[in-house]
Short mmCIF file of C-alpha atoms in Angstrom, two decimals:
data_model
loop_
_atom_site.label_atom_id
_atom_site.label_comp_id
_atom_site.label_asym_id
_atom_site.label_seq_id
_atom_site.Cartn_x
_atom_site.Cartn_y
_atom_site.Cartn_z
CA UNK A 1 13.71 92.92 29.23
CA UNK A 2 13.55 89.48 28.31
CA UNK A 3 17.28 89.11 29.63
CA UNK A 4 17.34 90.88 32.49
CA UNK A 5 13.67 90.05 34.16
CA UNK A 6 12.92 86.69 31.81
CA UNK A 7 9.45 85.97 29.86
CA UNK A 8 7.19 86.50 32.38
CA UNK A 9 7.87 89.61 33.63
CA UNK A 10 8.58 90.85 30.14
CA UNK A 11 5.54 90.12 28.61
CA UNK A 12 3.45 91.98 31.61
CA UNK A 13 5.94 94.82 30.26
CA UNK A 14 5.05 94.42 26.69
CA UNK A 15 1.25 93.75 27.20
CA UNK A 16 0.22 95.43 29.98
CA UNK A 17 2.97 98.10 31.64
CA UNK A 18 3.76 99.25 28.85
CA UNK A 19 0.79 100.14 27.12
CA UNK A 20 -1.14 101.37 30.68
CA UNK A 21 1.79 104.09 31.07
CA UNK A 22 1.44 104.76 27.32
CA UNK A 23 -2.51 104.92 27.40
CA UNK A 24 -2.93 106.54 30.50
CA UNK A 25 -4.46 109.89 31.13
CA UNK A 26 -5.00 110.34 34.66
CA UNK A 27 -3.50 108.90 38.08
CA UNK A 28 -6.76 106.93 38.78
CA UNK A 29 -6.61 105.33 35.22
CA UNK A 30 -3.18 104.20 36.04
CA UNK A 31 -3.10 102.67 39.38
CA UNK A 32 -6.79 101.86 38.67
CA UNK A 33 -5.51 99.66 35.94
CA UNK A 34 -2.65 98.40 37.71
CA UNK A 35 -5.39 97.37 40.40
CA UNK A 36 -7.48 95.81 38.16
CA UNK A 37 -4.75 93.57 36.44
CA UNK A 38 -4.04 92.71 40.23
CA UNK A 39 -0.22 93.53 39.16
CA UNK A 40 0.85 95.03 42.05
CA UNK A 41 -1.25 94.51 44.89
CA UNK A 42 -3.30 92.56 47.02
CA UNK A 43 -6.94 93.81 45.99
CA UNK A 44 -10.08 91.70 45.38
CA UNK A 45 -13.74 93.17 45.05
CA UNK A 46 -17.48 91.65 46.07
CA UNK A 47 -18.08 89.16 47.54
CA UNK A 48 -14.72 88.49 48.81
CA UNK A 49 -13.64 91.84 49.34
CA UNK A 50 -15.55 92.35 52.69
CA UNK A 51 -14.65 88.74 54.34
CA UNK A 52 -10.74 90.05 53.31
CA UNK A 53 -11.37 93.68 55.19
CA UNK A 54 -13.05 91.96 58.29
CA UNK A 55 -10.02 89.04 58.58
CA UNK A 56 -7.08 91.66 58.38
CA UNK A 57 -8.94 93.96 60.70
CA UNK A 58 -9.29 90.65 63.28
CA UNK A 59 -5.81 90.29 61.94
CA UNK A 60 -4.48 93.66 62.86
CA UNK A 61 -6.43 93.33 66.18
CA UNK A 62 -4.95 89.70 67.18
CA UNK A 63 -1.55 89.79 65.89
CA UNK A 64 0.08 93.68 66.45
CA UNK A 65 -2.96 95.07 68.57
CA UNK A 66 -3.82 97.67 66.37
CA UNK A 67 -7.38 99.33 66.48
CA UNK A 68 -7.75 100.69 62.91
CA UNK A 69 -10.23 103.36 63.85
CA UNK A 70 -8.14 104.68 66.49
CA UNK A 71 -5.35 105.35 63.62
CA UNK A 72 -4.48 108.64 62.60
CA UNK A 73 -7.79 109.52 59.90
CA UNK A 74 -4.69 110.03 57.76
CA UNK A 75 -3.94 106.37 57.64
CA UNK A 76 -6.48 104.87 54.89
CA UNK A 77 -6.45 104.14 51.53
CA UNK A 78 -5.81 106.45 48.72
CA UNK A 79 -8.26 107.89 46.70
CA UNK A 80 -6.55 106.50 43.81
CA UNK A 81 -6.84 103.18 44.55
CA UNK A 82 -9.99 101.29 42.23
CA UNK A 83 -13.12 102.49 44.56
CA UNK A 84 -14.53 98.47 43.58
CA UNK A 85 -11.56 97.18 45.62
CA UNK A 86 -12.58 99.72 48.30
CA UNK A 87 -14.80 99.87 51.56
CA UNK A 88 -15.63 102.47 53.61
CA UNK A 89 -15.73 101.17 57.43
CA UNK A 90 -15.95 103.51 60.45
CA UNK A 91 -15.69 106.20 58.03
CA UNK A 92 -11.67 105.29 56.59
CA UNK A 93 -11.62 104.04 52.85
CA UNK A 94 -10.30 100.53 53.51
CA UNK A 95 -8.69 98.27 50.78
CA UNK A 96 -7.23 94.49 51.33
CA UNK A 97 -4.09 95.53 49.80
CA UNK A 98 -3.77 98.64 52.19
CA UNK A 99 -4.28 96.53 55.73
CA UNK A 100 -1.81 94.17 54.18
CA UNK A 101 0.88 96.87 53.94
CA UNK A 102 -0.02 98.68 57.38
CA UNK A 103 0.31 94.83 58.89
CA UNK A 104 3.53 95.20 57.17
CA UNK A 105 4.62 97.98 58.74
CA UNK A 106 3.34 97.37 61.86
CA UNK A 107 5.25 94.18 61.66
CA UNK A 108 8.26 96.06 61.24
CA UNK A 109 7.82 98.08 63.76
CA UNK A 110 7.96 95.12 66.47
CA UNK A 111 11.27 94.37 65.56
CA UNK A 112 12.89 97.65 64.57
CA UNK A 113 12.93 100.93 66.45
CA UNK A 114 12.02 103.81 64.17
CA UNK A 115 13.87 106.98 65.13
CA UNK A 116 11.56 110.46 65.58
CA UNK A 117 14.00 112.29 63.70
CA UNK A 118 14.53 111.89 60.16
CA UNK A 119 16.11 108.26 58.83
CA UNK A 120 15.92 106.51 55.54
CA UNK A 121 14.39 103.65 54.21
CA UNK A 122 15.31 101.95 50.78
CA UNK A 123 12.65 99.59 48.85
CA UNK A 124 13.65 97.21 46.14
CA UNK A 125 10.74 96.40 44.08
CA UNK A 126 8.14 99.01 45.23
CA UNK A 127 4.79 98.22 43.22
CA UNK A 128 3.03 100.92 42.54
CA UNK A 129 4.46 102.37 45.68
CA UNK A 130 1.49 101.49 48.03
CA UNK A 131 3.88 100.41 50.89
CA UNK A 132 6.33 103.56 50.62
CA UNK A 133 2.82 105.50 51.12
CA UNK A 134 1.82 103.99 54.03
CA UNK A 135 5.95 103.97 55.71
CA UNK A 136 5.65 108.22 54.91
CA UNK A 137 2.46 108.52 56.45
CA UNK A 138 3.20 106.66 60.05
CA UNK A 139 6.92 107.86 59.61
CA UNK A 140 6.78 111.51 58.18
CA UNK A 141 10.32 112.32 58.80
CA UNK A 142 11.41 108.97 56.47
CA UNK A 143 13.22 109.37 53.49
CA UNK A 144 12.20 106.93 51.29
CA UNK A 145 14.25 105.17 48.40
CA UNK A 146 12.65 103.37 45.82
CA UNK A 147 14.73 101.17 43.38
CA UNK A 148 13.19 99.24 40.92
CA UNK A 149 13.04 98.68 36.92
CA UNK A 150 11.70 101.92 35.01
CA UNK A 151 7.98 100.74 34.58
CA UNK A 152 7.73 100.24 38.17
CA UNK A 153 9.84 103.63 38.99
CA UNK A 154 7.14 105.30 36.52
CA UNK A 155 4.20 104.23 38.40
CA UNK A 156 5.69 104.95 41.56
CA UNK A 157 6.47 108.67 41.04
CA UNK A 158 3.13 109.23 39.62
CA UNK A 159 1.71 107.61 42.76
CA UNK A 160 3.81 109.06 45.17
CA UNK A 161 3.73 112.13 43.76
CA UNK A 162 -0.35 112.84 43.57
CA UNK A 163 -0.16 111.19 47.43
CA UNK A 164 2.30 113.66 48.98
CA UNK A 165 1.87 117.02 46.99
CA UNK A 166 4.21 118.99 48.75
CA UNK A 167 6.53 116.48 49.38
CA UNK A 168 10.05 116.75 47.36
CA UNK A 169 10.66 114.11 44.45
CA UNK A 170 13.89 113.04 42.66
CA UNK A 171 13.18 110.74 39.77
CA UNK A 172 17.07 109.55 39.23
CA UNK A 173 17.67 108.51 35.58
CA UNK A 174 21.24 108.46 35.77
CA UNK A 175 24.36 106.65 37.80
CA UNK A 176 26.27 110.06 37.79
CA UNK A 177 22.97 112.16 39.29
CA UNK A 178 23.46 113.51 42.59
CA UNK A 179 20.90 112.82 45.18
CA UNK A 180 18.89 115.69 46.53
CA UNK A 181 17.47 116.05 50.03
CA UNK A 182 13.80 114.61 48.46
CA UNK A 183 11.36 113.30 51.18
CA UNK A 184 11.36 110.63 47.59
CA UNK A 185 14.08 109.18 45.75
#
């Protein structure tokens, strides 16, 4: 790793990736972790956790005009994101990290015009997945793409696939697979 992603990046691999995937026993403990190491996301708990949920609300509001509580119910954080980088307002489970990547989207949304049938996305360097998650929720019909290095790709999948059940998965682990129709590649 050291040649390919350079010291930094490898020793989060060697300390912390690495071991978490190794250690973990449950989705929770894994993104939980990932959460907590603030790897690959934009959490933060008490007492800044509330002023962050309150400006990208205002934020939402001001800059894309978007009403969170008049969002689909569906659109909230997921239950395995760390519940101490969590609040519950107007009854949706509301994290910094997930108004940052419905901003995002929204965002996107201004400038591209998402078809109602199905279309694909591709995202290089997905995290943990938390933005793929919220695309496939306000874009059902999107086939998502994830490419990334394999400890990334690992938490992904896991994420992805405790998120959306029923939804088809293709973990590709080599150049010669064939894609499938997955809702997740």
């Amino acid at each position: 790793p050291r040649d390919y992603l350079g010291p930094i990046w490898a020793n989060n691999l060697e300390q912390h990736l690495i071991p978490n995937i190794r250690a973990c026993q449950s989705v929770e403990q894994a993104i939980g972790y990932l959460n907590d190491k603030a790897f690959y996301d934009f959490s933060c708990g008490e007492p800044y956790l509330t002023p962050s949920i309150d400006w990208r609300l205002d934020f939402l509001r001001r800059t894309h005009g978007v009403e969170v509580e008049a969002l689909p119910p569906a659109l909230s954080e997921s239950p395995y994101v760390l519940r101490k980088h969590c609040k519950t307002v107007a009854g949706r489970l509301l994290s910094s990290d997930f108004l940052n990547r419905l901003a995002w989207a929204f965002r996107l949304q201004k400038v591209l015009d998402f078809p109602q049938q199905p279309f694909g996305i591709i995202e290089v360097g997905g995290g943990f997945g938390a933005l793929a998650r919220v695309f496939k929720l306000m874009h059902p019909q999107a086939r998502i793409v994830l490419v990334d290095i394999p400890e990334s790709l690992f938490f992904q999948h896991v994420f992805l696939r405790a998120s959306f059940p029923d939804a088809k998965h293709q973990y590709i682990t080599r150049a010669d697979e064939p894609v499938g129709d997955a809702d997740f590649v």
